[in-house]
mmCIF file of C-alpha atoms in Angstrom:
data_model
loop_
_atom_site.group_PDB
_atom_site.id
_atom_site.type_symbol
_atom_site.label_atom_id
_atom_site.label_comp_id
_atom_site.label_asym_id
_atom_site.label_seq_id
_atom_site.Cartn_x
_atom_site.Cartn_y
_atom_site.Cartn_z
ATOM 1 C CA UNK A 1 0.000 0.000 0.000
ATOM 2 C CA UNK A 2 1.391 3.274 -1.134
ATOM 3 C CA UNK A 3 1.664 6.179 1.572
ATOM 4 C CA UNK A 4 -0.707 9.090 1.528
ATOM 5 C CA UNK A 5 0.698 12.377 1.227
ATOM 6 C CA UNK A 6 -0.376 15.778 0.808
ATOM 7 C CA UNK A 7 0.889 18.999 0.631
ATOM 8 C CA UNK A 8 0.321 21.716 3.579
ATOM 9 C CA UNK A 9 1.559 24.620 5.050
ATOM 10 C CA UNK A 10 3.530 24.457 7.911
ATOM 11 C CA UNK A 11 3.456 26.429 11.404
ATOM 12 C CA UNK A 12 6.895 25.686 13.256
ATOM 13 C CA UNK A 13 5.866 26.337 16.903
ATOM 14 C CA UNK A 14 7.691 25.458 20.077
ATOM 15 C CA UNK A 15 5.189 22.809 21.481
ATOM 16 C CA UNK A 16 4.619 19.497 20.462
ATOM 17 C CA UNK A 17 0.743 18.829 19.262
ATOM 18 C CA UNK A 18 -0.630 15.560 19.820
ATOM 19 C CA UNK A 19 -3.722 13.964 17.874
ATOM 20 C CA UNK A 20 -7.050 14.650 19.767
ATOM 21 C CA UNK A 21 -5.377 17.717 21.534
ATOM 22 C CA UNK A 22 -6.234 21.161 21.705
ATOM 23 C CA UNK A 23 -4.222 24.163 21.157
ATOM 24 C CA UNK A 24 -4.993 27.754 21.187
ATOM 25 C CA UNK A 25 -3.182 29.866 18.716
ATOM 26 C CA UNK A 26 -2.754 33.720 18.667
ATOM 27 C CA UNK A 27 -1.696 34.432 15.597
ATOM 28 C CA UNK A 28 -0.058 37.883 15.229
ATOM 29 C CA UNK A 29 3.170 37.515 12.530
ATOM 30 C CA UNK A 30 2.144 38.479 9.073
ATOM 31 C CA UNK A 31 3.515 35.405 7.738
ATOM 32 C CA UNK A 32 1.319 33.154 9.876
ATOM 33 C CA UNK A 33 -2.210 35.768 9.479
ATOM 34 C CA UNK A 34 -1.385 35.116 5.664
ATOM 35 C CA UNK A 35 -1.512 31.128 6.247
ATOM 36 C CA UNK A 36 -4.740 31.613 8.150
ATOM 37 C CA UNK A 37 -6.114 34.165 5.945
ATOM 38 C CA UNK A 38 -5.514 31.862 2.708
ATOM 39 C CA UNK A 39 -7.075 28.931 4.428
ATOM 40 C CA UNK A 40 -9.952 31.154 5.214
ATOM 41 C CA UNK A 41 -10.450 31.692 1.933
ATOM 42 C CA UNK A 42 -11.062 27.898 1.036
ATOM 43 C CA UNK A 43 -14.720 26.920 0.608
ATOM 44 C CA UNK A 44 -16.459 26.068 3.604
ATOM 45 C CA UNK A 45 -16.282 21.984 3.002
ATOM 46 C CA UNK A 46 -12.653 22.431 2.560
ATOM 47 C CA UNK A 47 -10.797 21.171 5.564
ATOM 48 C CA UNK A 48 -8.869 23.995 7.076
ATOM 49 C CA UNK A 49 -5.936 22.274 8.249
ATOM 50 C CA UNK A 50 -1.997 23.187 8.752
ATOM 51 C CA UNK A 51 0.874 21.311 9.541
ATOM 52 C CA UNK A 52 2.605 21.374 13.353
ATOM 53 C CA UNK A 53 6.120 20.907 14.004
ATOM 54 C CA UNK A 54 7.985 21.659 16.975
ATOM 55 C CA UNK A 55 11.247 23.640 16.593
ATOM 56 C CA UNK A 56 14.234 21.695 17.216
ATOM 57 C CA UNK A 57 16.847 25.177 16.278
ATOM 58 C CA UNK A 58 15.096 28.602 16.539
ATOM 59 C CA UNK A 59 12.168 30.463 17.991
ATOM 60 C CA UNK A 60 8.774 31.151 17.132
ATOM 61 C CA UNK A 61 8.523 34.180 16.653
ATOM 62 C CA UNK A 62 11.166 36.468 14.201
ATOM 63 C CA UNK A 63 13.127 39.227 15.040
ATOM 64 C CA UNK A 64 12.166 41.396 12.214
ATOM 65 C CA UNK A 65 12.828 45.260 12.488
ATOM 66 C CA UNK A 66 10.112 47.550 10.661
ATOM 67 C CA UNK A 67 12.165 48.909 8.458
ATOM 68 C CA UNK A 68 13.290 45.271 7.178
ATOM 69 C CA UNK A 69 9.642 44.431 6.197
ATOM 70 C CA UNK A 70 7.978 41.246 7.365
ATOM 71 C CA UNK A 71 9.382 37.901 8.396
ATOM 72 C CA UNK A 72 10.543 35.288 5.852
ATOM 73 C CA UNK A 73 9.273 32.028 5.926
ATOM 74 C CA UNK A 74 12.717 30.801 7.537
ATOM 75 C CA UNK A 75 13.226 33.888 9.967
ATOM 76 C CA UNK A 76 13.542 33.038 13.764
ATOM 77 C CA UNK A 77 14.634 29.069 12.489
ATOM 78 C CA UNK A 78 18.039 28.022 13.204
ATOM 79 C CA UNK A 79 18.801 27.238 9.937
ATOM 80 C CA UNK A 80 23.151 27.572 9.582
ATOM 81 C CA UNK A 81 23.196 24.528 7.107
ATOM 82 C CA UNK A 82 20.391 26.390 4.624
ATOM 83 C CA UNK A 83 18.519 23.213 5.211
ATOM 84 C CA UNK A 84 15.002 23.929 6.843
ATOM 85 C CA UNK A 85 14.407 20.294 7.525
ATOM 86 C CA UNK A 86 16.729 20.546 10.036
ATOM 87 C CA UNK A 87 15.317 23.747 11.796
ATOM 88 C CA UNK A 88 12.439 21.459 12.945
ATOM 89 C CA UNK A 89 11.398 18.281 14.220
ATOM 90 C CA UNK A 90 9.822 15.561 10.888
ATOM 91 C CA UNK A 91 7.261 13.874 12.465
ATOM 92 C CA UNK A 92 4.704 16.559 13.364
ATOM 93 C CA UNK A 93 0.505 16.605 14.069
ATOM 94 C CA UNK A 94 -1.922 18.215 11.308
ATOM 95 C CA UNK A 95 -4.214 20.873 12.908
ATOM 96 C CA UNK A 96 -7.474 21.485 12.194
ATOM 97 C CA UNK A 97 -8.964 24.799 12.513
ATOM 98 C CA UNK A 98 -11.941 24.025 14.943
ATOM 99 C CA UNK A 99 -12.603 28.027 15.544
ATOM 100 C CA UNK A 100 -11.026 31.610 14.438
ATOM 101 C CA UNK A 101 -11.560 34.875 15.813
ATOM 102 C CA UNK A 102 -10.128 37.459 13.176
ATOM 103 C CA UNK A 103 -9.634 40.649 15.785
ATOM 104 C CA UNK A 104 -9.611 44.716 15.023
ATOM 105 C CA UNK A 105 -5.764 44.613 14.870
ATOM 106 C CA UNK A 106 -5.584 41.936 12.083
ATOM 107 C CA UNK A 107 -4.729 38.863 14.552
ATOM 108 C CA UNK A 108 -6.208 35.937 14.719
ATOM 109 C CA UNK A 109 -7.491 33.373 17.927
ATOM 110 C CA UNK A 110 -7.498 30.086 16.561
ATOM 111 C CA UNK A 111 -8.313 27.044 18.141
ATOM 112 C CA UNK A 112 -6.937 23.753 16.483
ATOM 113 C CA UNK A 113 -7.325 20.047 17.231
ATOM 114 C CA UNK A 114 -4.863 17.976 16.599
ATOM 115 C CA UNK A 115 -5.920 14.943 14.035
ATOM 116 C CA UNK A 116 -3.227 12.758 12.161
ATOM 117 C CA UNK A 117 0.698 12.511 12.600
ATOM 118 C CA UNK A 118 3.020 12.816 9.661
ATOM 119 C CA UNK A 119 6.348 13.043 8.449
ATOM 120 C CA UNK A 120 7.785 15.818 6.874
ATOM 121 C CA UNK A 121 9.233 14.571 3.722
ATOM 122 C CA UNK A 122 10.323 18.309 2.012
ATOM 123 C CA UNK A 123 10.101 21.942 2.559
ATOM 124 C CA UNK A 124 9.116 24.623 0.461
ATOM 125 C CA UNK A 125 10.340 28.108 1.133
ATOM 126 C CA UNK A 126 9.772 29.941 -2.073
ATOM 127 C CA UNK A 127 6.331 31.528 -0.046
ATOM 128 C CA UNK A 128 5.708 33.580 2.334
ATOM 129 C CA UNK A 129 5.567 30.663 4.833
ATOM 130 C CA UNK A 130 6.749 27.530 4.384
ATOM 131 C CA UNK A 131 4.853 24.545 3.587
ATOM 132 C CA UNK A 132 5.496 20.499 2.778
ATOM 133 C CA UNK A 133 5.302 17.789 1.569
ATOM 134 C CA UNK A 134 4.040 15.472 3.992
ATOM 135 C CA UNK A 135 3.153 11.713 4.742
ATOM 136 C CA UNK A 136 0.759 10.885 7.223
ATOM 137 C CA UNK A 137 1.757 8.301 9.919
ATOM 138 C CA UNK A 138 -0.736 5.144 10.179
ATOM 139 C CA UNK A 139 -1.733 4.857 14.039
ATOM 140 C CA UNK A 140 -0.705 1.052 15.094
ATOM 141 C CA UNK A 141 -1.511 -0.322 18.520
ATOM 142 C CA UNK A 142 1.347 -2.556 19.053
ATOM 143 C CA UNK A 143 1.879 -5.467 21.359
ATOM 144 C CA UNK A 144 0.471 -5.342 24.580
ATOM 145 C CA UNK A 145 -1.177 -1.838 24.189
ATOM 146 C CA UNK A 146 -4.145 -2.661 27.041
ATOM 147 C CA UNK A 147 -2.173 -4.172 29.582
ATOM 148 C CA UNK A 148 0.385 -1.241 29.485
ATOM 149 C CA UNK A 149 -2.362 1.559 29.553
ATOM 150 C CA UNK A 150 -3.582 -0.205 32.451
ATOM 151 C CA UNK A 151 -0.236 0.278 34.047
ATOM 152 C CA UNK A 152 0.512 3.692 32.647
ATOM 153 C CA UNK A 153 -2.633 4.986 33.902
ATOM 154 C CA UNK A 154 -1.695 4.210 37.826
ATOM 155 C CA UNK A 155 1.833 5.258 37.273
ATOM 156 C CA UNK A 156 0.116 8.567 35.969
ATOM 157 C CA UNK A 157 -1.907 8.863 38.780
ATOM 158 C CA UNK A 158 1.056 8.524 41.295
ATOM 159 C CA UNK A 159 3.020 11.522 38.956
ATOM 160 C CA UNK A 160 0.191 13.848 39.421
ATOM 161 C CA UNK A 161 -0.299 13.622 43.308
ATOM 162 C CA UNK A 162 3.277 13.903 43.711
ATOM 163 C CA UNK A 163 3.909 16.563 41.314
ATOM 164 C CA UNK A 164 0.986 18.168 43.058
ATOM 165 C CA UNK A 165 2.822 17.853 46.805
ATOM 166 C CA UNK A 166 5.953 19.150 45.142
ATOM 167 C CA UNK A 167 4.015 22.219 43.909
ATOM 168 C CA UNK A 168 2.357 22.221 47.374
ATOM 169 C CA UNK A 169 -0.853 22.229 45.683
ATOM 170 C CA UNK A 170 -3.827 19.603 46.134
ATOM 171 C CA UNK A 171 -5.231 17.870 43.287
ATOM 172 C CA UNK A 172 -8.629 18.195 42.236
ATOM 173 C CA UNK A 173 -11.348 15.184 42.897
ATOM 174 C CA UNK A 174 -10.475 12.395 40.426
ATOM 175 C CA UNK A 175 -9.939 12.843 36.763
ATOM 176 C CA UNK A 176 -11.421 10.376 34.320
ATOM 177 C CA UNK A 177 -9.102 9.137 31.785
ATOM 178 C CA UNK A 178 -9.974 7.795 28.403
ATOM 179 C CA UNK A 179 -10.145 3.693 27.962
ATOM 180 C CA UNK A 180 -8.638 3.454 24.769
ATOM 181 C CA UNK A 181 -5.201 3.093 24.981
ATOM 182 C CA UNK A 182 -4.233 5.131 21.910
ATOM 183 C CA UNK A 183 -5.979 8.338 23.123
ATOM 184 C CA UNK A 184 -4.736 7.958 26.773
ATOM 185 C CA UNK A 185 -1.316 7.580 25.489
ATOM 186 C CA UNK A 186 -1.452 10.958 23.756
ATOM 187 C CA UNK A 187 -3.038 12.796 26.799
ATOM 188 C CA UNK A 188 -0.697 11.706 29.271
ATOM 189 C CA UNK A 189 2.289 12.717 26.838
ATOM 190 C CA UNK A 190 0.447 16.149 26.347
ATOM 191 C CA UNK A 191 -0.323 16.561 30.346
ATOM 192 C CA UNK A 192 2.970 15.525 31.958
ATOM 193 C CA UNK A 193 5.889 18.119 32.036
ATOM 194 C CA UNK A 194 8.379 16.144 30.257
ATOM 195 C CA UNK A 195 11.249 19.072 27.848
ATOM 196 C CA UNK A 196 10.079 19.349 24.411
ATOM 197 C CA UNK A 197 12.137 16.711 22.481
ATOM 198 C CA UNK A 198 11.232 14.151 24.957
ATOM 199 C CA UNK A 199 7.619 14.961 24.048
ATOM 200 C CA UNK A 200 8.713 14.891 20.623
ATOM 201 C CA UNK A 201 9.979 11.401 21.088
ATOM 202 C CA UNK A 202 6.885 10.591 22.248
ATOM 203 C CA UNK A 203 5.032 11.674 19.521
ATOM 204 C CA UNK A 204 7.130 9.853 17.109
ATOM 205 C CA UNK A 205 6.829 6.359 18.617
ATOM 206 C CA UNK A 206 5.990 4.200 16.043
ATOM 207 C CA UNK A 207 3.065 3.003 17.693
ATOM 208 C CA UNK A 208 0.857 3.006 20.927
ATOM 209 C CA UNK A 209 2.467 -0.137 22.863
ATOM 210 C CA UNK A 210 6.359 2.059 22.269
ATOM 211 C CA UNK A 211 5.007 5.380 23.582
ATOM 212 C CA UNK A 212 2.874 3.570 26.220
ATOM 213 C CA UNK A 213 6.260 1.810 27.726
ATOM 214 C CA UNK A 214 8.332 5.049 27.275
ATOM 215 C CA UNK A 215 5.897 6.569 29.253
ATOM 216 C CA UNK A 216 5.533 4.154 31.979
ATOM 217 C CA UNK A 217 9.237 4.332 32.385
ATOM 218 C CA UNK A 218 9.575 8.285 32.046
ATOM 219 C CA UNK A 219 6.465 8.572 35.016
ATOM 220 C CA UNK A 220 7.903 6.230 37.563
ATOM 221 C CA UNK A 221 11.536 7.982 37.500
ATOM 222 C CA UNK A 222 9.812 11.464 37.350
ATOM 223 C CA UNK A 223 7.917 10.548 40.589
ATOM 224 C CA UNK A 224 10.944 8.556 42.242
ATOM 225 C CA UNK A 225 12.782 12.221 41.536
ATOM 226 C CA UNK A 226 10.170 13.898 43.058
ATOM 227 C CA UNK A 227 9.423 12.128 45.825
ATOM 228 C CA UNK A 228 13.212 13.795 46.815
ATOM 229 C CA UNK A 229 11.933 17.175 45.955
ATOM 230 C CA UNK A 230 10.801 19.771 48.656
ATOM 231 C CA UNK A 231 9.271 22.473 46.220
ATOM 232 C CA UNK A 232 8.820 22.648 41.902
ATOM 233 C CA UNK A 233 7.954 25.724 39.869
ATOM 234 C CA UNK A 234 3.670 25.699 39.486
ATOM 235 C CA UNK A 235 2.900 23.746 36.275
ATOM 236 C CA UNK A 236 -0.333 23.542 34.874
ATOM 237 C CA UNK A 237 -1.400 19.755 33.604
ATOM 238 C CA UNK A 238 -4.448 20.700 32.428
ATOM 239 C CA UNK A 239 -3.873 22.307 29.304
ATOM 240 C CA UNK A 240 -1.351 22.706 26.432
ATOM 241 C CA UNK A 241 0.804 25.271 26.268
ATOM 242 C CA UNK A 242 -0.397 28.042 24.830
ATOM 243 C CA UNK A 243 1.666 30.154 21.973
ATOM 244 C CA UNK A 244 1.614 33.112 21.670
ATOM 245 C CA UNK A 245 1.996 32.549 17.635
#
């Protein structure tokens, strides 16, 4: 079976997105309100989707002066070599737009759900963002996927209520998580505070039973090391992180 591809324009940000996760998006670089804009501008039973990719060399946002005129597609990437696939991360999450607020000052409020993985096979920079080619990632369970969610859901449990004491903060009642194994493995990725390219790593696993056991592994030596901890920074699990573009 051949791989599906398709073409999309890409939004380097410094988060990972996860399928089924939510993002909002303020979207105030005129490079990026052109990519929303020109989806926008779709018809209405066109999906208006974009590619994510977390930043592996760079920042978000460019350091553009006015007099310089806007941002280039490859501004604010780390990109010595001249090769943008190595300014960000290749497996990434499409995003769909699920709502858009277009405000006075020409920004816009997006809200995006995270749907399918792919892998970025090439970049295109002659725009005025980039976009790719990309090929989207089938979801596999693996071996063992249950009996490893079962496991990664206690060991979860224990990393909140101790990040919690470390924060000196008390959880709140008992959150349900979801059965299926795939979906719980990208929440728990998404909720725990683990550095970006160990997120990224997670995202990448080549299928549910992988990122299940790197997470079982990752929670029970983040609680052991917080179980030594008097005091952590306040971190919201709740959420993503929000970006500010």
């Amino acid at each position: 079976m051949s791989a599906v591809t398709e073409r999309l324009p890409l939004f380097p940000l410094n988060t990972v997105l996860y399928p089924g996760l939510v993002l909002p998006l303020n979207v105030f670089e005129e490079r990026y309100r052109r990519l929303v804009a020109d989806l926008l501008e779709q018809p209405e039973d066109t999906p208006r989707r974009f590619g994510v990719l977390a930043i592996r060399d760079g920042r978000e946002v460019a350091r553009v002066r006015p007099e310089e005129g806007p941002a280039g597609p490859l501004d604010g990437l780390g990109t010595a070599t001249g090769d943008p696939l190595e300014a960000v991360f290749q497996v990434g999450c499409v995003a769909d737009i699920a709502s858009v607020q277009h405000q006075p000052d020409g920004r816009y409020e997006l809200l995006v759900t995270g749907t399918t993985r792919f892998r970025l096979r090439s970049v295109d920079v002659s725009g005025p963002y980039l976009t790719g080619e990309t090929e989207l990632i089938e979801e596999r369970p693996g071996e063992g996927s249950g009996a490893l969610a079962s496991e990664v859901e206690r060991a979860f449990r224990v990393y909140q209520k101790r990040l919690a004491g470390a924060r000196e903060a008390s959880t709140v009642g008992h959150q349900e998580l979801p059965d299926d194994p795939q979906v719980l493995s990208y929440l728990v990725a998404a909720a725990s505070v683990f550095e970006t390219p160990v997120k990224q790593q997670l995202l990448a696993c080549p299928d549910t039973a992988q990122r299940l056991r790197a997470e079982l592994d990752l929670l029970r030596r983040e609680s052991a090391v917080l179980s030594w901890l008097p005091s952590l920074p306040a971190v919201d699990l709740t959420r993503q992180s929000f970006s500010p573009n």
